Amino acid sequence: MLSSSRILPSLLVCIAFFFSTATYDGLHAQENNDMLDDGVRLMAIYSANYDSLLNSYYLRSYHDHTRRHDYRATVDDFDRTPDSVIQRRLAALHTVIPMTFNSQVRSYIRMYLNYISERIDVMQSLSDYYQPLFEEALNRNGVPEELKYLPIIESAMNPMATSRVGAAGLWQFMYYTGKLYGLEVNSVVDDRRDPHRSTEAAAQYLRDLYDVFNDWTLAIAAYNCGPGNINKAIARSGGHADFWKIYNYLPRETRGYIPAFIAATYVMNYYPEHGIRANRFSLPIHSDTIAVRRDMLFCYVSEYIDVSIDELRSLNPQYRVDLIPASTGRYTLCLPTDKLHLMIQYEDSIYVRTADSLTVAPVEVEAYQPRSSAKKSHGTKGKNGGVHVVRKGETLSSIARSYGTTVAKLRKKNNLKSDKIRVGQRIKL
C-alpha cells in the first residue's frame, strides 16, 4: 500500500497511463529479429528528428562547416573492442542508474556509434546549450543527472520533434500527460516544445514514476510505455521488480528503450575513444528570458531589437504562431543576452504596436526585406546613406520597412527618443 506522501504521484502516473501511449509504433517481424527491427525503427525515428532539426535557424549552415567522418572506421574500432573494456567504461561513469552491459546494450551502442558518428557535432553542440538546463531541473527534483541523455533517444534533442502518435518536444510528452504536469497546449501555445517548462515537467514525471516503482530503470521504462504496462510485466514475471527479469514481458519498443538509453549515455561520454572528433559550433548559449506583460507580435520584436523572426522562433519554439498571448496568462520571451537591454528600452512601443495591429487596425505584416531588395521610396541617397522626408500617413516603422532597416537603427541614427515623427521631418537613413 502506498503511503500518504506517495498518493499524489501514484494518481498522476495512473491517470497518465490512461491518456498516454508509447512513443514509438511497433513493427511486425519474426520473433528472433525483434531487437534488430526495434533498433532500426528507433534509429529511423532518430534520423527523422535529426533531419528536421537541421532546418532550425542555428543549424541551417551546419553541413557547410562540418567535417565528414567515416562511420565504418568507428564501427570497426568498436567491433575490435573487448566486452570487458566497454563494461569497465560504463562502470567508470559512476551513475545512480545501473549501466548494465549485455548483448542487447552492445548492439545498441554499435547502432548509435554508426548513426551518431556523423552527427556528433550537432549532438555535442546542443548538449552544451541544453544540458545545463536539464541538469538544473533534474537535480532540483531529485532525479539522477544521467537522465539528461534521455532527450537524445526521445527527440534527437529537437524541440520541434513530433511523433506519429502526437508526442511533442524534447521530452516527447503526449497531450494529456503534458496537461497533467501543467503544460499548456492550445492553438497558439504548446509548452511541450518549451525547453524550460517541458524539462521541469519531465523531471517531475520521472520522479513520480520512481516514487511508484522505487527503481530508476523501471521509472525510465514506464516513461516510455506507461506505468500500467510495467505493472502488467511485473505480475506476469511472478512479481519481479527488475527490468531485466521482466524484459520478455514488456512491450517490444520498451525492451529496446533501456539499452538505447545506456548506449546513448556511453556514446556521448566515450565517442573520442572510437576515433570520433566533435567539431562544435556556435549556439546562443548566452540567452535569457524576460517576462511578457501584454500581447506581443514577433514582427515588432524583430523590428525594434534587430533579431530576425527566424531566430525568435528558434529561441521560442513553444509559440505556434508569431504571437505571445500574454493577456491570457504568464509568458516569457527568450532572447540573446546582448539584446535584452533593447527589449527593455522598446518594450512599451512593441506592446502599443501589437495592440494596434490586433485590435485597432489589423494590417498585414511585411517580411523583413534586405536593403538590396527593398521597395523604392521617396528618399534621396548620398554618401552618408541618404535622407527621407516624412509624408502624411507614414510611421517610423513603415519607413524602416521601405528601406530595409529597423526602427531601432533609425531612432539611433536620428537621436529620436520616441517613435513620433511629423510630416516634413527629414529622417537620416
Short mmCIF file of C-alpha atoms in Angstrom, two decimals:
data_model
loop_
_atom_site.label_atom_id
_atom_site.label_comp_id
_atom_site.label_asym_id
_atom_site.label_seq_id
_atom_site.Cartn_x
_atom_site.Cartn_y
_atom_site.Cartn_z
CA MET A 1 0.00 0.00 0.00
CA LEU A 2 1.25 3.46 -0.84
CA SER A 3 1.98 5.91 1.94
CA SER A 4 0.09 9.20 2.02
CA SER A 5 3.17 11.04 0.68
CA ARG A 6 3.07 8.89 -2.44
CA ILE A 7 -0.66 9.04 -3.21
CA LEU A 8 -0.45 12.10 -5.48
CA PRO A 9 2.36 10.86 -7.75
CA SER A 10 0.66 7.46 -7.92
CA LEU A 11 -2.58 9.06 -9.03
CA LEU A 12 -0.78 11.23 -11.58
CA VAL A 13 1.08 8.36 -13.21
CA CYS A 14 -2.01 6.17 -13.21
CA ILE A 15 -4.04 8.92 -14.88
CA ALA A 16 -1.18 9.47 -17.29
CA PHE A 17 -1.30 5.78 -18.20
CA PHE A 18 -4.89 6.02 -19.41
CA PHE A 19 -4.15 9.02 -21.62
CA SER A 20 -0.66 8.22 -22.91
CA THR A 21 0.62 5.79 -25.49
CA ALA A 22 4.07 4.50 -26.30
CA THR A 23 6.29 6.99 -28.10
CA TYR A 24 7.02 4.64 -30.96
CA ASP A 25 4.81 2.43 -33.10
CA GLY A 26 5.63 -1.29 -33.14
CA LEU A 27 6.65 -3.09 -36.32
CA HIS A 28 5.67 -6.69 -37.01
CA ALA A 29 8.60 -9.02 -37.56
CA GLN A 30 9.74 -12.52 -36.73
CA GLU A 31 10.48 -13.01 -33.03
CA ASN A 32 14.19 -13.68 -33.48
CA ASN A 33 14.58 -10.37 -35.33
CA ASP A 34 12.70 -8.23 -32.77
CA MET A 35 15.72 -6.48 -31.31
CA LEU A 36 17.22 -5.67 -34.71
CA ASP A 37 13.90 -4.40 -36.03
CA ASP A 38 13.33 -2.25 -32.93
CA GLY A 39 16.80 -0.81 -33.24
CA VAL A 40 16.32 0.02 -36.92
CA ARG A 41 12.98 1.67 -36.14
CA LEU A 42 14.48 3.68 -33.27
CA MET A 43 17.35 4.86 -35.46
CA ALA A 44 14.91 5.79 -38.24
CA ILE A 45 12.95 7.95 -35.81
CA TYR A 46 16.17 9.47 -34.51
CA SER A 47 17.28 10.27 -38.06
CA ALA A 48 13.92 11.85 -38.93
CA ASN A 49 14.05 14.08 -35.84
CA TYR A 50 17.67 14.96 -36.59
CA ASP A 51 16.93 15.87 -40.21
CA SER A 52 14.07 18.09 -39.04
CA LEU A 53 16.41 19.69 -36.53
CA LEU A 54 18.78 20.79 -39.30
CA ASN A 55 16.06 23.10 -40.64
CA SER A 56 16.23 25.23 -37.49
CA TYR A 57 17.72 28.72 -37.63
CA TYR A 58 21.02 27.91 -35.92
CA LEU A 59 21.74 24.68 -37.80
CA ARG A 60 20.96 25.55 -41.43
CA SER A 61 24.61 26.13 -42.27
CA TYR A 62 25.80 23.09 -40.33
CA HIS A 63 26.57 20.93 -43.36
CA ASP A 64 28.70 23.69 -44.84
CA HIS A 65 31.11 23.63 -41.89
CA THR A 66 31.15 20.06 -40.62
CA ARG A 67 33.94 17.61 -41.23
CA ARG A 68 32.98 14.26 -42.67
CA HIS A 69 33.61 11.17 -40.58
CA ASP A 70 34.00 7.60 -41.71
CA TYR A 71 31.42 5.78 -39.59
CA ARG A 72 32.74 2.44 -40.85
CA ALA A 73 36.07 3.09 -39.15
CA THR A 74 34.23 3.84 -35.90
CA VAL A 75 32.15 0.67 -36.07
CA ASP A 76 35.21 -1.42 -36.97
CA ASP A 77 37.03 0.01 -33.95
CA PHE A 78 34.08 -0.84 -31.72
CA ASP A 79 33.91 -4.39 -33.08
CA ARG A 80 37.54 -4.85 -32.04
CA THR A 81 36.92 -3.52 -28.53
CA PRO A 82 36.55 -6.32 -25.93
CA ASP A 83 33.39 -6.52 -23.84
CA SER A 84 35.48 -6.08 -20.70
CA VAL A 85 36.63 -2.64 -21.88
CA ILE A 86 33.09 -1.45 -22.65
CA GLN A 87 31.87 -2.78 -19.30
CA ARG A 88 34.71 -1.05 -17.44
CA ARG A 89 33.97 2.27 -19.15
CA LEU A 90 30.28 2.09 -18.26
CA ALA A 91 31.14 1.31 -14.63
CA ALA A 92 33.52 4.29 -14.53
CA LEU A 93 30.65 6.72 -15.21
CA HIS A 94 29.55 6.45 -11.53
CA THR A 95 25.87 6.84 -12.32
CA VAL A 96 22.94 6.29 -9.97
CA ILE A 97 21.15 4.25 -12.63
CA PRO A 98 22.93 0.91 -13.26
CA MET A 99 24.70 0.92 -16.62
CA THR A 100 24.10 -2.76 -17.29
CA PHE A 101 26.15 -4.29 -20.09
CA ASN A 102 24.91 -7.27 -22.12
CA SER A 103 24.43 -8.30 -25.74
CA GLN A 104 21.40 -6.04 -26.19
CA VAL A 105 23.27 -3.00 -24.89
CA ARG A 106 26.30 -3.77 -27.05
CA SER A 107 24.11 -3.95 -30.16
CA TYR A 108 22.57 -0.56 -29.39
CA ILE A 109 25.95 1.03 -28.72
CA ARG A 110 27.08 -0.18 -32.12
CA MET A 111 23.99 1.30 -33.77
CA TYR A 112 24.42 4.63 -32.03
CA LEU A 113 28.09 4.84 -32.97
CA ASN A 114 27.01 4.19 -36.54
CA TYR A 115 24.31 6.85 -36.60
CA ILE A 116 25.82 9.49 -34.29
CA SER A 117 29.38 9.45 -35.63
CA GLU A 118 28.48 11.89 -38.43
CA ARG A 119 26.12 13.84 -36.18
CA ILE A 120 28.26 14.24 -33.08
CA ASP A 121 28.98 17.91 -33.87
CA VAL A 122 25.29 18.73 -33.53
CA MET A 123 24.68 16.46 -30.53
CA GLN A 124 27.59 17.90 -28.54
CA SER A 125 26.78 21.49 -29.50
CA LEU A 126 23.16 21.02 -28.45
CA SER A 127 24.37 19.36 -25.25
CA ASP A 128 26.41 22.47 -24.45
CA TYR A 129 23.22 24.50 -24.84
CA TYR A 130 20.56 22.29 -23.24
CA GLN A 131 22.30 20.16 -20.64
CA PRO A 132 22.87 22.91 -18.04
CA LEU A 133 19.09 23.41 -18.18
CA PHE A 134 18.48 19.65 -17.93
CA GLU A 135 20.94 19.21 -15.06
CA GLU A 136 19.44 22.04 -13.02
CA ALA A 137 15.86 20.74 -13.32
CA LEU A 138 16.81 17.10 -12.70
CA ASN A 139 18.88 17.94 -9.62
CA ARG A 140 16.15 20.21 -8.24
CA ASN A 141 13.65 17.33 -8.43
CA GLY A 142 15.99 14.65 -7.10
CA VAL A 143 16.35 12.88 -10.46
CA PRO A 144 19.69 11.29 -11.50
CA GLU A 145 21.70 13.63 -13.71
CA GLU A 146 22.41 10.97 -16.31
CA LEU A 147 18.79 11.25 -17.46
CA LYS A 148 19.93 14.37 -19.33
CA TYR A 149 20.72 11.93 -22.15
CA LEU A 150 17.09 10.77 -22.46
CA PRO A 151 16.14 13.52 -24.98
CA ILE A 152 18.71 12.10 -27.40
CA ILE A 153 16.67 8.94 -27.88
CA GLU A 154 13.33 10.71 -27.44
CA SER A 155 13.77 13.55 -29.92
CA ALA A 156 17.41 13.84 -31.09
CA MET A 157 17.28 17.00 -28.89
CA ASN A 158 14.88 18.62 -31.34
CA PRO A 159 12.29 20.78 -29.50
CA MET A 160 10.08 20.71 -32.60
CA ALA A 161 10.03 16.90 -32.86
CA THR A 162 6.57 15.32 -33.15
CA SER A 163 5.90 11.58 -33.19
CA ARG A 164 3.31 9.69 -35.22
CA VAL A 165 1.09 9.42 -32.15
CA GLY A 166 1.33 13.11 -31.28
CA ALA A 167 4.08 13.22 -28.64
CA ALA A 168 5.94 16.53 -28.91
CA GLY A 169 9.04 18.37 -27.80
CA LEU A 170 12.44 17.48 -26.39
CA TRP A 171 10.87 15.05 -23.88
CA GLN A 172 8.08 13.81 -26.19
CA PHE A 173 5.10 14.49 -23.95
CA MET A 174 1.70 13.24 -25.01
CA TYR A 175 -1.13 15.80 -24.83
CA TYR A 176 -2.86 14.57 -21.68
CA THR A 177 0.32 13.71 -19.79
CA GLY A 178 1.62 17.20 -20.53
CA LYS A 179 -1.64 18.71 -19.26
CA LEU A 180 -1.36 16.73 -16.03
CA TYR A 181 2.03 18.27 -15.43
CA GLY A 182 0.97 21.84 -16.11
CA LEU A 183 1.96 22.17 -19.76
CA GLU A 184 -0.36 24.43 -21.75
CA VAL A 185 -1.33 23.11 -25.17
CA ASN A 186 -3.66 25.05 -27.45
CA SER A 187 -3.76 26.55 -30.93
CA VAL A 188 -1.30 29.32 -30.04
CA VAL A 189 1.00 27.84 -27.37
CA ASP A 190 2.48 24.35 -26.93
CA ASP A 191 4.52 24.20 -23.74
CA ARG A 192 5.67 20.68 -24.63
CA ARG A 193 8.08 22.45 -27.00
CA ASP A 194 9.22 24.93 -24.35
CA PRO A 195 12.66 23.63 -23.26
CA HIS A 196 12.32 25.13 -19.77
CA ARG A 197 8.76 24.10 -18.91
CA SER A 198 8.90 20.68 -20.56
CA THR A 199 12.16 19.83 -18.78
CA GLU A 200 10.65 20.74 -15.41
CA ALA A 201 7.56 18.63 -16.20
CA ALA A 202 9.69 15.68 -17.34
CA ALA A 203 11.76 15.82 -14.15
CA GLN A 204 8.60 15.83 -12.03
CA TYR A 205 7.05 12.98 -14.01
CA LEU A 206 10.20 10.85 -13.74
CA ARG A 207 10.36 11.49 -10.00
CA ASP A 208 6.72 10.48 -9.60
CA LEU A 209 7.36 7.26 -11.54
CA TYR A 210 10.31 6.49 -9.27
CA ASP A 211 8.13 7.07 -6.19
CA VAL A 212 5.78 4.39 -7.52
CA PHE A 213 8.35 1.75 -8.57
CA ASN A 214 11.30 2.64 -6.32
CA ASP A 215 13.62 1.77 -9.20
CA TRP A 216 15.04 4.23 -11.73
CA THR A 217 15.34 1.73 -14.57
CA LEU A 218 11.67 0.81 -14.22
CA ALA A 219 10.79 4.51 -13.98
CA ILE A 220 12.51 5.14 -17.32
CA ALA A 221 10.74 2.17 -18.87
CA ALA A 222 7.40 3.47 -17.53
CA TYR A 223 8.17 6.87 -19.06
CA ASN A 224 8.20 5.10 -22.42
CA CYS A 225 5.23 2.72 -22.19
CA GLY A 226 3.22 3.89 -19.17
CA PRO A 227 3.14 2.52 -15.60
CA GLY A 228 0.28 0.16 -16.40
CA ASN A 229 2.42 -1.89 -18.79
CA ILE A 230 5.20 -2.10 -16.21
CA ASN A 231 2.79 -3.39 -13.56
CA LYS A 232 1.47 -5.99 -16.00
CA ALA A 233 5.00 -7.17 -16.79
CA ILE A 234 5.86 -7.40 -13.09
CA ALA A 235 2.74 -9.50 -12.46
CA ARG A 236 3.40 -11.81 -15.42
CA SER A 237 7.00 -12.36 -14.32
CA GLY A 238 5.88 -13.60 -10.92
CA GLY A 239 6.42 -10.33 -9.08
CA HIS A 240 9.98 -9.45 -10.12
CA ALA A 241 10.57 -5.69 -9.89
CA ASP A 242 13.72 -5.71 -12.04
CA PHE A 243 13.82 -4.54 -15.65
CA TRP A 244 15.95 -7.39 -16.96
CA LYS A 245 13.78 -10.01 -15.19
CA ILE A 246 10.58 -8.61 -16.71
CA TYR A 247 12.26 -7.88 -20.05
CA ASN A 248 10.39 -10.58 -22.01
CA TYR A 249 7.02 -9.41 -20.66
CA LEU A 250 7.39 -5.79 -21.75
CA PRO A 251 6.13 -4.18 -24.98
CA ARG A 252 8.70 -4.63 -27.73
CA GLU A 253 9.55 -0.95 -28.06
CA THR A 254 10.23 -0.70 -24.31
CA ARG A 255 12.63 -3.66 -24.35
CA GLY A 256 14.92 -1.59 -26.53
CA TYR A 257 14.37 1.67 -24.66
CA ILE A 258 16.69 0.97 -21.71
CA PRO A 259 19.51 -0.48 -23.89
CA ALA A 260 19.16 2.60 -26.12
CA PHE A 261 19.42 4.91 -23.10
CA ILE A 262 22.55 3.14 -21.86
CA ALA A 263 24.00 3.21 -25.38
CA ALA A 264 23.37 6.96 -25.78
CA THR A 265 25.00 7.59 -22.39
CA TYR A 266 28.04 5.55 -23.42
CA VAL A 267 28.44 7.20 -26.84
CA MET A 268 28.10 10.76 -25.52
CA ASN A 269 30.87 10.08 -23.00
CA TYR A 270 33.21 7.80 -24.92
CA TYR A 271 32.92 8.75 -28.60
CA PRO A 272 36.57 10.01 -28.67
CA GLU A 273 37.77 6.52 -27.72
CA HIS A 274 36.34 5.30 -31.04
CA GLY A 275 38.06 7.89 -33.22
CA ILE A 276 35.24 10.44 -33.39
CA ARG A 277 36.12 14.12 -33.02
CA ALA A 278 33.40 16.68 -32.33
CA ASN A 279 33.65 19.96 -34.22
CA ARG A 280 31.46 22.15 -32.02
CA PHE A 281 29.82 25.24 -33.49
CA SER A 282 28.25 28.35 -32.01
CA LEU A 283 24.78 28.28 -30.48
CA PRO A 284 23.11 31.10 -28.50
CA ILE A 285 24.34 29.79 -25.15
CA HIS A 286 24.17 33.32 -23.77
CA SER A 287 20.41 33.77 -23.84
CA ASP A 288 17.90 34.73 -21.20
CA THR A 289 14.15 35.08 -20.73
CA ILE A 290 12.09 38.15 -19.97
CA ALA A 291 8.53 38.18 -18.66
CA VAL A 292 5.98 39.48 -21.16
CA ARG A 293 3.18 41.62 -19.70
CA ARG A 294 0.97 42.14 -22.74
CA ASP A 295 0.38 40.57 -26.16
CA MET A 296 3.46 40.75 -28.36
CA LEU A 297 3.97 40.05 -32.06
CA PHE A 298 7.33 38.72 -33.22
CA CYS A 299 7.39 41.10 -36.20
CA TYR A 300 7.60 44.11 -33.90
CA VAL A 301 10.13 42.47 -31.59
CA SER A 302 12.23 41.88 -34.70
CA GLU A 303 11.89 45.49 -35.85
CA TYR A 304 12.79 47.14 -32.57
CA ILE A 305 15.59 44.93 -31.26
CA ASP A 306 17.13 43.74 -34.54
CA VAL A 307 16.65 39.98 -34.07
CA SER A 308 15.29 38.05 -37.05
CA ILE A 309 11.91 36.35 -36.80
CA ASP A 310 13.57 33.01 -37.61
CA GLU A 311 15.88 33.43 -34.63
CA LEU A 312 12.96 34.36 -32.38
CA ARG A 313 11.12 31.22 -33.50
CA SER A 314 14.18 29.08 -32.81
CA LEU A 315 14.63 30.50 -29.31
CA ASN A 316 10.90 30.30 -28.53
CA PRO A 317 9.63 27.05 -30.12
CA GLN A 318 6.60 26.89 -27.80
CA TYR A 319 4.73 29.59 -29.76
CA ARG A 320 2.88 28.06 -32.69
CA VAL A 321 2.29 31.44 -34.33
CA ASP A 322 4.38 34.59 -34.16
CA LEU A 323 2.37 35.87 -31.21
CA ILE A 324 2.85 35.73 -27.44
CA PRO A 325 -0.69 35.88 -25.96
CA ALA A 326 0.42 37.40 -22.67
CA SER A 327 -3.01 38.93 -21.99
CA THR A 328 -4.29 35.40 -21.27
CA GLY A 329 -1.55 34.15 -18.96
CA ARG A 330 2.05 34.27 -17.80
CA TYR A 331 4.50 34.01 -20.69
CA THR A 332 8.15 34.70 -21.36
CA LEU A 333 10.29 35.63 -24.35
CA CYS A 334 13.76 34.13 -24.79
CA LEU A 335 16.34 36.45 -26.39
CA PRO A 336 20.10 36.62 -26.91
CA THR A 337 21.53 38.22 -23.77
CA ASP A 338 23.05 41.12 -25.69
CA LYS A 339 19.56 42.16 -26.90
CA LEU A 340 17.82 42.30 -23.51
CA HIS A 341 18.62 45.98 -22.97
CA LEU A 342 16.91 46.85 -26.28
CA MET A 343 13.88 44.82 -25.28
CA ILE A 344 13.60 46.73 -22.02
CA GLN A 345 14.03 50.03 -23.86
CA TYR A 346 11.40 49.41 -26.54
CA GLU A 347 9.04 47.04 -24.70
CA ASP A 348 6.20 49.56 -24.34
CA SER A 349 6.42 50.55 -28.01
CA ILE A 350 6.18 46.90 -29.03
CA TYR A 351 3.08 46.45 -26.85
CA VAL A 352 1.40 49.50 -28.41
CA ARG A 353 2.20 48.43 -31.97
CA THR A 354 0.94 44.92 -31.26
CA ALA A 355 -2.30 46.17 -29.73
CA ASP A 356 -2.94 48.41 -32.75
CA SER A 357 -2.38 45.52 -35.15
CA LEU A 358 -4.58 43.10 -33.21
CA THR A 359 -7.47 45.34 -32.20
CA VAL A 360 -7.49 48.80 -33.79
CA ALA A 361 -6.30 48.49 -37.37
CA PRO A 362 -5.19 44.96 -38.24
CA VAL A 363 -2.61 45.05 -41.02
CA GLU A 364 -0.65 42.52 -42.99
CA VAL A 365 2.86 42.44 -41.57
CA GLU A 366 5.50 42.50 -44.26
CA ALA A 367 8.54 40.28 -44.07
CA TYR A 368 11.89 41.90 -43.49
CA GLN A 369 13.47 42.99 -46.78
CA PRO A 370 17.23 43.33 -47.18
CA ARG A 371 18.35 46.72 -48.48
CA SER A 372 19.21 45.34 -51.92
CA SER A 373 15.62 44.19 -52.50
CA ALA A 374 13.75 46.89 -50.57
CA LYS A 375 10.90 48.75 -52.19
CA LYS A 376 11.71 52.03 -53.88
CA SER A 377 10.82 55.03 -51.76
CA HIS A 378 10.95 58.79 -51.98
CA GLY A 379 14.28 59.33 -50.24
CA THR A 380 17.48 60.76 -51.58
CA LYS A 381 20.66 58.74 -51.36
CA GLY A 382 24.04 60.17 -50.62
CA LYS A 383 27.42 59.17 -49.31
CA ASN A 384 26.08 59.24 -45.74
CA GLY A 385 23.21 56.89 -46.51
CA GLY A 386 20.52 59.38 -47.64
CA VAL A 387 17.56 61.28 -46.21
CA HIS A 388 13.84 60.54 -46.19
CA VAL A 389 11.21 63.29 -45.96
CA VAL A 390 8.20 62.17 -43.95
CA ARG A 391 4.85 62.25 -45.77
CA LYS A 392 1.32 62.14 -44.39
CA GLY A 393 0.31 58.74 -43.02
CA GLU A 394 3.86 57.42 -42.68
CA THR A 395 5.25 55.97 -39.48
CA LEU A 396 8.79 55.22 -38.41
CA SER A 397 8.02 51.53 -38.87
CA SER A 398 6.75 51.93 -42.43
CA ILE A 399 9.82 54.00 -43.33
CA ALA A 400 12.09 51.33 -41.82
CA ARG A 401 10.40 48.62 -43.90
CA SER A 402 10.68 50.70 -47.07
CA TYR A 403 14.45 51.00 -46.69
CA GLY A 404 15.11 47.50 -45.38
CA THR A 405 16.22 48.66 -41.93
CA THR A 406 14.80 48.63 -38.39
CA VAL A 407 13.09 51.16 -36.15
CA ALA A 408 15.88 50.81 -33.61
CA LYS A 409 18.52 51.80 -36.18
CA LEU A 410 16.51 54.80 -37.41
CA ARG A 411 15.96 56.04 -33.87
CA LYS A 412 19.64 55.73 -33.09
CA LYS A 413 20.69 57.40 -36.35
CA ASN A 414 18.34 60.35 -35.75
CA ASN A 415 18.66 60.58 -31.94
CA LEU A 416 14.91 60.04 -31.56
CA LYS A 417 13.58 59.44 -28.06
CA SER A 418 10.24 58.05 -29.27
CA ASP A 419 8.51 56.77 -32.42
CA LYS A 420 6.72 60.07 -33.01
CA ILE A 421 7.56 61.82 -36.29
CA ARG A 422 5.92 64.73 -38.13
CA VAL A 423 5.10 65.46 -41.75
CA GLY A 424 8.07 67.14 -43.48
CA GLN A 425 10.60 65.83 -40.96
CA ARG A 426 13.90 64.70 -42.51
CA ILE A 427 14.94 61.19 -41.43
CA LYS A 428 18.56 60.18 -41.91
CA LEU A 429 18.91 56.70 -43.41
#
